[in-house]
Each structure stands twice: as C-alpha cells, then as structure tokens.
Coordinates of C-alpha atoms in Angstrom, one line a residue:
X119 CA 0.0 0.0 0.0
X120 CA 1.3 3.4 -0.9
X121 CA 2.2 6.0 1.8
X122 CA 0.1 9.0 2.3
X123 CA 1.6 12.4 2.0
X124 CA 1.8 13.1 5.8
X125 CA 3.5 9.7 6.2
X126 CA 6.1 10.5 3.6
X127 CA 6.7 13.9 5.1
X128 CA 7.3 12.4 8.5
X129 CA 9.8 9.9 7.1
X130 CA 11.5 12.6 5.2
X131 CA 11.9 14.8 8.3
X132 CA 13.3 11.8 10.2
X133 CA 15.9 11.3 7.4
X134 CA 16.8 15.0 7.4
X135 CA 17.6 15.1 11.1
X136 CA 20.2 12.4 10.6
X137 CA 23.9 13.3 9.8
X138 CA 24.7 13.1 6.2
X139 CA 26.8 9.9 6.6
X140 CA 23.6 8.0 7.7
X141 CA 21.1 9.5 5.2
X142 CA 22.1 7.2 2.3
X143 CA 21.8 4.1 4.3
X144 CA 18.6 5.1 5.9
X145 CA 17.1 6.2 2.6
X146 CA 18.1 2.9 1.0
X147 CA 16.5 0.9 3.9
X148 CA 13.3 3.0 3.7
X149 CA 12.8 2.7 0.0
X150 CA 13.7 -1.0 -0.4
X151 CA 10.2 -2.1 0.5
X152 CA 6.8 -0.3 0.5
X153 CA 6.5 1.7 3.8
X154 CA 3.7 0.3 5.9
X155 CA 1.2 2.6 7.6
X156 CA 2.7 3.3 11.1
X157 CA 0.7 2.0 14.0
X158 CA 0.0 4.3 16.9
X159 CA 2.8 2.6 18.9
X160 CA 5.3 3.2 16.1
X161 CA 5.5 7.0 15.8
X162 CA 9.0 8.3 15.1
X163 CA 10.5 11.1 17.3
X164 CA 9.8 14.6 16.0
X165 CA 12.2 16.2 13.6
X166 CA 15.1 18.2 15.0
X167 CA 18.2 19.8 13.5
X168 CA 21.3 17.7 13.9
X169 CA 23.9 20.5 13.8
X170 CA 23.6 21.3 17.5
X171 CA 24.1 17.7 18.4
X172 CA 27.1 17.5 16.1
X173 CA 28.9 20.1 18.1
X174 CA 28.5 18.2 21.3
X175 CA 29.4 14.8 19.9
X176 CA 32.8 16.3 18.9
X177 CA 33.6 16.7 22.5
X178 CA 35.3 13.9 24.5
X179 CA 33.9 12.8 27.8
X180 CA 36.3 13.2 30.8
X181 CA 36.3 10.1 32.9
X182 CA 36.9 10.3 36.7
X183 CA 37.8 8.0 39.5
X184 CA 36.6 7.5 43.0
X185 CA 39.9 8.8 44.3
X186 CA 39.5 12.0 42.3
X187 CA 35.9 12.5 43.5
X188 CA 37.1 11.9 47.1
X189 CA 40.0 14.3 47.0
X190 CA 37.9 17.0 45.3
X191 CA 35.1 16.8 47.8
X192 CA 36.9 16.3 51.1
X193 CA 37.7 20.0 51.6
X194 CA 34.6 21.6 50.1
X195 CA 34.7 25.3 49.5
X196 CA 32.3 27.6 47.5
X197 CA 34.7 27.8 44.6
X198 CA 35.1 24.0 44.5
X199 CA 31.3 23.5 44.6
X200 CA 30.9 26.0 41.7
X201 CA 33.7 24.2 39.8
X202 CA 31.9 20.9 40.3
X203 CA 28.7 22.4 39.0
X204 CA 30.3 23.6 35.8
X205 CA 32.0 20.2 35.3
X206 CA 28.6 18.5 35.6
X207 CA 26.9 21.2 33.5
X208 CA 29.2 20.5 30.5
X209 CA 29.8 16.8 31.0
X210 CA 26.2 15.6 31.2
X211 CA 25.1 17.0 27.8
X212 CA 28.3 15.7 26.2
X213 CA 27.6 12.2 27.4
X214 CA 23.9 12.4 26.5
X215 CA 24.8 13.6 23.0
X216 CA 26.9 10.5 22.3
X217 CA 24.1 8.3 23.3
X218 CA 21.6 10.2 21.2
X219 CA 23.9 9.7 18.2
X220 CA 24.0 5.9 19.1
X221 CA 20.2 5.8 18.9
X222 CA 20.3 7.7 15.6
X223 CA 22.4 4.9 14.1
X224 CA 19.6 2.3 14.8
X225 CA 17.5 1.2 11.8
X226 CA 14.5 3.3 11.2
X227 CA 12.1 0.6 12.3
X228 CA 13.9 0.3 15.6
X229 CA 13.9 4.0 16.3
X230 CA 10.1 4.2 15.8
X231 CA 9.6 1.5 18.5
X232 CA 7.4 3.2 21.1
X233 CA 9.9 2.3 23.9
X234 CA 13.1 3.4 22.1
X235 CA 11.3 6.5 20.9
X236 CA 10.3 7.3 24.5
X237 CA 13.9 7.0 25.7
X238 CA 15.1 9.1 22.8
X239 CA 12.7 11.9 23.7
X240 CA 13.7 11.8 27.4
X241 CA 17.4 12.1 26.4
X242 CA 16.8 14.9 23.9
X243 CA 14.7 16.8 26.3
X244 CA 17.4 16.5 29.0
X245 CA 20.1 17.4 26.4
X246 CA 18.2 20.6 25.5
X247 CA 17.7 21.5 29.2
X248 CA 21.3 20.9 30.3
X249 CA 23.0 22.5 27.3
X250 CA 21.1 25.8 27.9
X251 CA 22.1 26.1 31.5
X252 CA 24.3 29.2 31.8
X253 CA 27.7 29.1 33.5
X254 CA 27.3 28.7 37.3
X255 CA 28.9 31.7 39.0
X256 CA 27.2 31.8 42.4
X257 CA 25.6 29.5 45.0
X258 CA 22.1 30.7 43.9
X259 CA 23.0 29.6 40.3
X260 CA 24.1 26.3 41.7
X261 CA 20.9 25.8 43.6
X262 CA 18.9 26.5 40.4
X263 CA 21.1 24.0 38.5
X264 CA 20.5 21.4 41.2
X265 CA 16.7 21.7 40.6
X266 CA 17.3 20.9 36.9
X267 CA 19.5 17.8 37.9
X268 CA 16.9 16.5 40.3
X269 CA 14.1 16.9 37.6
X270 CA 16.2 14.9 35.1
X271 CA 17.0 12.2 37.6
X272 CA 13.3 11.7 38.4
X273 CA 12.1 11.8 34.8
X274 CA 14.7 9.2 33.7
X275 CA 13.5 6.5 36.1
X276 CA 11.6 5.0 33.2
X277 CA 14.7 4.5 31.0
X278 CA 15.8 1.0 32.1
X279 CA 12.4 -0.8 31.8
X280 CA 11.6 1.0 28.6
X281 CA 15.0 0.2 27.1
X282 CA 14.7 -3.4 28.1
X283 CA 11.2 -3.7 26.5
X284 CA 12.4 -1.9 23.4
X285 CA 15.3 -4.2 22.6
X286 CA 13.1 -7.2 23.2
X287 CA 10.7 -5.9 20.6
X288 CA 13.2 -4.8 17.9
X289 CA 14.7 -8.3 17.3
X290 CA 13.3 -8.3 13.8
X291 CA 15.4 -5.3 12.7
X292 CA 18.4 -5.5 15.0
X293 CA 20.4 -8.6 16.0
X294 CA 20.6 -9.8 19.6
X295 CA 24.3 -9.1 19.8
X296 CA 23.8 -5.6 18.5
X297 CA 21.0 -5.1 21.0
X298 CA 23.2 -6.2 23.9
X299 CA 26.0 -3.8 22.8
X300 CA 23.5 -1.0 22.5
X301 CA 21.9 -1.7 25.9
X302 CA 25.3 -2.0 27.6
X303 CA 26.5 1.2 26.2
X304 CA 23.4 3.2 27.2
X305 CA 23.2 1.7 30.7
X306 CA 26.9 2.3 31.4
X307 CA 26.5 5.9 30.3
X308 CA 23.4 6.2 32.4
X309 CA 25.3 5.0 35.5
X310 CA 28.1 7.5 34.8
X311 CA 25.6 10.4 34.5
X312 CA 23.8 9.6 37.6
X313 CA 27.1 9.2 39.5
X314 CA 28.3 12.7 38.7
X315 CA 24.9 14.3 39.1
X316 CA 24.1 12.6 42.4
X317 CA 27.7 13.3 43.7
X318 CA 27.2 17.0 42.9
X319 CA 23.8 17.0 44.6
X320 CA 25.3 15.3 47.7
X321 CA 28.2 17.9 47.8
X322 CA 25.6 20.7 47.6
X323 CA 23.7 19.2 50.4
X324 CA 26.9 18.9 52.4
X325 CA 27.8 22.5 51.7
X326 CA 24.4 23.7 53.0
X327 CA 24.6 21.5 56.1
X328 CA 24.8 23.3 59.5
X329 CA 28.1 21.7 60.4
X330 CA 29.9 22.9 57.3
X331 CA 31.4 26.3 56.9
X332 CA 33.5 27.2 53.8
X333 CA 35.8 24.2 53.8
X334 CA 35.9 23.8 57.6
X335 CA 33.8 21.8 60.0
X336 CA 32.2 24.0 62.5
X337 CA 30.5 21.0 64.2
X338 CA 30.9 17.3 64.1
X339 CA 29.4 16.0 60.8
X340 CA 26.9 13.1 60.9
X341 CA 29.4 10.8 59.2
X342 CA 33.0 11.8 58.4
X343 CA 33.4 8.6 56.2
X344 CA 31.2 9.9 53.4
X345 CA 32.3 12.3 50.7
X346 CA 29.2 13.0 48.8
X347 CA 27.9 9.6 47.7
X348 CA 31.2 7.9 48.3
X349 CA 31.7 5.8 51.4
X350 CA 35.4 5.8 52.2
X351 CA 35.4 2.7 54.4
X352 CA 32.9 0.3 52.9
X353 CA 33.2 -2.8 55.2
X354 CA 32.8 -6.1 53.3
X355 CA 31.3 -7.9 56.3
X356 CA 28.7 -5.3 57.1
X357 CA 27.5 -4.9 53.5
X358 CA 27.3 -8.6 52.9
X359 CA 25.3 -9.1 56.1
X360 CA 22.9 -6.3 55.2
X361 CA 22.4 -7.6 51.7
X362 CA 22.0 -11.2 52.9
X363 CA 19.3 -10.1 55.4
X364 CA 17.5 -8.0 52.8
X365 CA 17.5 -10.8 50.2
X366 CA 16.4 -13.3 52.8
X367 CA 13.5 -11.1 53.9
X368 CA 12.4 -10.6 50.3
X369 CA 12.5 -14.3 49.6
X370 CA 10.5 -15.1 52.7
X371 CA 7.8 -12.6 51.6
X372 CA 7.8 -14.0 48.1
X373 CA 7.6 -17.7 49.1
X374 CA 5.6 -17.4 52.4
X375 CA 6.4 -17.6 56.1
X376 CA 6.9 -21.3 56.1
X377 CA 9.8 -21.4 53.7
X378 CA 13.1 -22.6 55.1
X379 CA 15.9 -20.3 54.1
X380 CA 19.5 -21.2 53.8
X381 CA 22.0 -19.8 56.3
X382 CA 24.7 -17.4 55.1
X383 CA 28.2 -18.4 56.2
X384 CA 30.9 -15.7 56.0
X385 CA 34.7 -16.3 56.1
X386 CA 37.9 -14.8 54.9
X387 CA 39.1 -11.2 55.4
X388 CA 35.9 -9.8 56.8
X389 CA 37.3 -6.6 58.2
X390 CA 38.6 -5.3 54.8
X391 CA 37.5 -1.8 53.9
X392 CA 37.6 0.1 50.6
X393 CA 36.1 3.3 49.0
X394 CA 33.0 2.7 47.0
X395 CA 29.5 3.9 46.2
X396 CA 27.4 1.7 48.5
X397 CA 24.3 1.6 46.3
X398 CA 26.4 0.0 43.5
X399 CA 27.8 -2.7 45.7
X400 CA 24.5 -3.4 47.4
X401 CA 22.8 -3.9 44.1
X402 CA 25.4 -6.4 42.9
X403 CA 25.6 -8.4 46.1
X404 CA 21.8 -8.2 46.6
X405 CA 21.1 -9.6 43.1
X406 CA 23.6 -12.4 43.7
X407 CA 22.1 -13.3 47.0
X408 CA 18.5 -13.2 45.6
X409 CA 19.5 -15.6 42.9
X410 CA 21.3 -17.9 45.2
X411 CA 18.6 -18.0 47.9
X412 CA 15.8 -18.5 45.5
X413 CA 17.8 -21.3 43.7
X414 CA 18.4 -23.1 47.0
X415 CA 14.8 -22.8 48.1
X416 CA 13.4 -24.0 44.7
X417 CA 16.0 -26.8 44.4
X418 CA 15.1 -28.1 47.9
X419 CA 11.4 -28.4 46.9
X420 CA 8.9 -28.6 49.8
X421 CA 11.4 -30.3 52.1
X422 CA 11.3 -29.1 55.7
X423 CA 14.9 -30.0 56.3
X424 CA 17.4 -27.3 56.6
X425 CA 18.8 -26.4 53.2
X426 CA 22.6 -26.3 52.5
X427 CA 24.2 -23.0 53.5
X428 CA 25.4 -20.3 51.1
X429 CA 29.1 -19.7 51.7
X430 CA 30.7 -16.3 51.2
X431 CA 34.4 -15.9 51.0
X432 CA 36.1 -12.4 51.1
X433 CA 39.7 -12.2 49.8
X434 CA 41.8 -9.1 50.2
X435 CA 44.7 -8.6 47.8
X436 CA 47.0 -5.6 47.3
X437 CA 44.8 -3.9 44.7
X438 CA 41.6 -5.8 44.7
X439 CA 38.9 -7.3 46.9
X440 CA 37.3 -10.5 45.7
X441 CA 34.0 -11.8 47.0
X442 CA 32.9 -15.4 46.2
X443 CA 29.3 -16.4 46.8
X444 CA 28.8 -20.2 46.6
X445 CA 25.5 -22.0 46.7
X446 CA 24.1 -25.5 46.2
X447 CA 21.0 -24.6 44.4
X448 CA 21.3 -27.0 41.5
X449 CA 23.2 -24.7 39.1
X450 CA 21.9 -22.8 36.1
X451 CA 19.7 -24.5 33.5
X452 CA 21.6 -25.4 30.3
X453 CA 19.0 -23.6 28.2
X454 CA 19.6 -20.3 30.1
X455 CA 23.4 -20.5 30.7
X456 CA 24.5 -19.2 27.2
X457 CA 22.3 -16.1 27.6
X458 CA 23.1 -15.4 31.3
X459 CA 24.6 -11.9 30.6
X460 CA 22.3 -11.0 27.7
X461 CA 19.5 -8.4 27.9
X462 CA 18.0 -9.4 24.5
X463 CA 18.6 -13.1 23.9
X464 CA 17.4 -16.2 25.6
X465 CA 14.1 -17.9 26.4
X466 CA 11.0 -16.4 28.2
X467 CA 11.0 -13.3 26.0
X468 CA 7.3 -12.8 26.2
X469 CA 7.2 -13.4 30.0
X470 CA 10.0 -10.9 30.5
X471 CA 8.1 -8.3 28.4
X472 CA 5.0 -8.9 30.4
X473 CA 6.9 -8.5 33.7
X474 CA 8.7 -5.4 32.6
X475 CA 5.4 -3.8 31.7
X476 CA 4.6 -4.0 35.4
X477 CA 7.7 -1.9 36.3
X478 CA 7.1 1.6 35.0
X479 CA 10.1 3.0 36.9
X480 CA 13.4 1.3 37.8
X481 CA 16.5 2.8 39.5
X482 CA 18.5 -0.4 39.7
X483 CA 18.9 -0.3 43.4
X484 CA 18.5 -2.9 46.1
X485 CA 16.2 -0.6 48.1
X486 CA 13.4 -0.5 45.5
X487 CA 12.7 -4.2 45.8
X488 CA 9.8 -4.0 48.2
X489 CA 6.2 -5.2 48.4
X490 CA 3.5 -2.8 47.5
X491 CA 2.7 0.0 50.0
X492 CA -0.5 -1.8 51.1
X493 CA 1.6 -4.5 52.7
X494 CA 2.0 -3.8 56.5
X495 CA 5.7 -4.6 56.4
X496 CA 6.4 -2.1 53.6
X497 CA 9.2 0.2 54.6
X498 CA 8.1 3.8 54.3
X499 CA 10.1 6.2 52.1
X500 CA 12.6 8.6 53.6
X501 CA 11.1 11.7 55.1
X502 CA 14.0 13.9 54.0
X503 CA 13.0 16.9 51.9
X504 CA 15.2 18.5 49.2
X505 CA 15.5 22.1 48.2
X506 CA 12.5 21.8 45.9
X507 CA 10.2 20.8 48.8
X508 CA 9.8 17.3 47.4
X509 CA 10.8 13.9 48.9
X510 CA 14.4 13.5 48.1
X511 CA 13.9 9.7 47.7
X512 CA 11.9 10.5 44.6
X513 CA 14.8 12.3 42.9
X514 CA 17.7 10.2 44.0
X515 CA 18.3 6.7 42.7
X516 CA 19.6 5.8 46.1
X517 CA 16.1 6.0 47.6
X518 CA 13.1 3.6 47.5
X519 CA 11.9 5.0 44.1
X520 CA 9.5 2.3 43.2
X521 CA 8.1 -0.8 44.7
X522 CA 7.8 -4.2 42.9
X523 CA 7.2 -7.7 44.0
X524 CA 10.5 -9.5 44.9
X525 CA 9.4 -12.5 42.8
X526 CA 8.8 -10.5 39.6
X527 CA 11.6 -11.6 37.4
X528 CA 12.5 -9.2 34.6
X529 CA 15.7 -10.8 33.4
X530 CA 18.1 -7.9 33.7
X531 CA 19.5 -8.4 37.3
X532 CA 22.8 -10.3 36.4
X533 CA 23.7 -8.3 33.2
X534 CA 23.0 -5.1 35.1
X535 CA 25.1 -6.3 38.0
X536 CA 28.0 -6.9 35.6
X537 CA 27.7 -3.4 34.2
X538 CA 27.9 -2.0 37.7
X539 CA 30.9 -4.2 38.6
X540 CA 32.8 -3.2 35.4
X541 CA 32.0 0.5 35.7
X542 CA 34.8 1.0 38.3
X543 CA 37.1 -1.5 36.4
X544 CA 36.0 -4.5 38.4
X545 CA 34.5 -7.8 37.1
X546 CA 31.7 -10.3 37.8
X547 CA 31.9 -13.9 36.7
X548 CA 29.6 -16.9 37.2
X549 CA 30.6 -20.6 37.2
X550 CA 27.8 -23.2 37.2
X551 CA 28.0 -26.9 38.0
X552 CA 24.7 -28.2 36.7
X553 CA 22.9 -30.4 39.2
X554 CA 25.0 -29.0 42.1
X555 CA 25.3 -25.2 42.4
X556 CA 27.0 -21.9 41.4
X557 CA 30.0 -19.9 42.3
X558 CA 29.8 -16.1 41.7
X559 CA 33.1 -14.1 41.7
X560 CA 32.9 -10.3 42.2
X561 CA 36.2 -8.4 42.0
X562 CA 36.4 -4.7 42.8
X563 CA 39.2 -2.2 43.0
X564 CA 40.4 -1.7 46.6
X565 CA 42.2 1.5 46.0
X566 CA 39.5 3.5 44.1
X567 CA 42.1 4.7 41.6
X568 CA 40.5 3.3 38.5
X569 CA 38.7 5.6 36.1
X570 CA 35.1 4.9 35.3
X571 CA 34.8 2.7 32.2
X572 CA 33.0 4.7 29.5
X573 CA 31.9 4.4 25.9
X574 CA 33.4 7.8 25.2
X575 CA 32.5 8.0 21.6
X576 CA 29.4 7.2 19.6
X577 CA 29.6 4.1 17.5
X578 CA 29.5 6.0 14.2
X579 CA 32.4 8.2 15.3
X580 CA 34.6 5.3 16.1
X581 CA 34.5 3.9 12.6

C-alpha cells in the first residue's frame, strides 16, 4: 500500500535530522520495500536539526575515578562547589549527545519503536535543558542548577524498563548481539551520568549542612566517612550481612512464612574496607544473594529439612577485593546459561516483556525491591526533603523509588550487575555446575584509583 503524504513527510523529516553519513543508508532501507502505515505505537520522534548535536558529539567525555571525586570533595569550598557544578553542566550534555547519536544509528524501524522513541525523547529533552544552563557563578546559580538535575534524575527513572522492553521488541530489525551492545553502552553511560549528578547534589547538600562552613567543619558532621555519595570505608562484612538479610526477607515474603531459608556463612578477610559507592555494591551483592537463595529454596522443593548454607568468602589482595558467593541450588539450567549476561537473547522473552510492563520505573537499586505499600511490612520512604520541597527519595536513585514484588523476574539483574561491577574497572563472573550449584566471583578495586569505564565515543564516530 502506498504511503500517504503526511507519512512521507514524517519519514523525510526523520531522514533530514540524521547526519549526512547516515542518510544514504537510511534512505536505501526506507525505499527497499513499501513503507507500511505506522501503528499508533510506532511513531518516530519529531524532527530536530542535527547541527547542535554534532557540536557536542565532537567533545570527549572526561572520565573520573573514586579517588578524584574523594580528593575534590573532602575540603569543600564555595569555589570547588561551583567548579563541580560547571563540570557537571558540560559533562552531562556531552555524554547524552553521544548516546543520542548511538540511537540515531539504529535502523528506522527500531527508532520508531514506542519504547526506544520514549527514551530518545527523554534524552533529547534532557540534552536541551542541560546545554542551555548558563555558567554557574554563584551559590544561587548552583541551587537552580540542582533543581534541573533532580528533575532529570526523576524523569529518567523509566529509562531502564523501557529500554529493556524496546530491545526485546526490535529483534526483527536488530540482531541480539547488537541489541546487547546498544543496551550495555546506554546503561553504562546512564550510571556515569547519575554518579556525577548525584555526587554534585550530595556535595551541595553537604555544603548547606549546618556543620559545614566554607571548607571547615564547625560542628561534628553526621558521618565523616562519606564524601558525597562515596563511602570511604565500605566494610565487606557489614555490606554482605545487610544484603543477605534484605535478600532473605524478600525471599520469605515471596515464598511465604513457612519457607526454610539457607544460612549465610561468612569467612575470609571480613574486616577489609575500601572506598566505593554503597548503592552499586548493594545492588550487585543483593542480586547475587537473591538468585542464590531462590535457587536453593526452589531446588530443595517442599522439604522441611534445613537447606545447605550459602558460603561467602572475602579475599583481600593488594589492589583488589574478591567476593565469592557459593550456593548449592542446582546450578543454572543449560538452556539459560548461554544467555546469562544478555539483555536481549534467551528464552522467556514474552514473559519478560509482560513482567517489565509492570515496572514503570526502575532505578536499579536494592532498596526498590519492596512489596506494594499496602503491605503492612512495607518500609516507608525517607522523610527527608530536598530544596524543591519534594521527597528526596523520589529524585535520587539511592532511595526507594519504586516498589515491585520481589518474585517478579524481569531478566536484567545479572547483566545489570556486571555493568555496575565493570563500571569501576571490576568484574563479575559466574561458574555453574549443573545439578549442584553456582559460584559467583565479584572483583572490585580496593584503591579506588581506576577511572570509570565509559563508551566515550558514539559508534559511528569510532569507525
């Protein structure tokens, strides 16, 4: 069936907003077969000029390390806070521009997917807002800039579930491997943007605290071990115990009060400490414990006997800390094992889509795994209020931003955990012995001197 004039105009506008290097390929793809009438769920993003985006894509992102963030924020002065604001003001639109260009390189059919288009619109709106922020010269300018940051953080909570649904739906036009690379690139960049935005918001909150006075401490601060969002002395034992308890409680709620949960046995260098962002570590270890505890419970069936324990070993080396979590939950099914780290490939595609549809917002934190608010055991959100008068938990990905049932499996926990682990130059590996159990190995940098791992250039610019 032939296209109507409005449809042809819409397609032409979409081609015109692409850089010249992509127009030929997009035009050839669009004209190879008759263009179908677009469904209401397949509306392309509106036309926008590409020259503004081109200027920002030419800029390189400037990676940072935990140590740099720590040294910069420990002695916080007004000039340092303003310098931090201007770094974030320029860095965020730069990183967003590269990801917009990545999305522009997708096939036309993929870009018109309702979920990918939704993410594209969120990114472009944030890009326009951030690039127009004038230079921060005073504390009042910084406070206004922080309001913009908080708004962007809150609005982008729908990015992860919408991206996950989008790549599951565009399999006909984009291969599974390309979808995984695309998803990994966007999520790694998302983590990086939230890190620098939330770190600046935390430094601003510190600067306005009553115990802080222009780089000096007039009173004893609530916790001297925090610099912004960075905890200088993350204790392996404490974090493991907290995550184990949280995962055990969630499993008990999911399977009922009569379920027999495995014990968690800790050994090794339990007093080791290291600088890290707690929410990242909690998410990784929490996901590993959730998988292990659920596997042991399901593998044991309805037996009332005590299940085998989950053993956790902490090893401290000169530059790394390695955490091994071993369970006897029967291992990973052979049909799932090849797709363990994939967002797009593997079985249960339709079930994952259905479950993701029940999660409108996702911050990828351990704290958001709660039962609905109607449950009497639901943990109430933080009562802290930010400078906009709103609940700060709604604008920070470290709060309880959404609630979803702990047994709702959406298929992104392990690949997301690996992205978190690799972000600060660490690693996450899984070894399965079918019929027996699994060993998960998490390695993280002990010194905090590794730069964040970024996809600094858009795919088309690296060719």
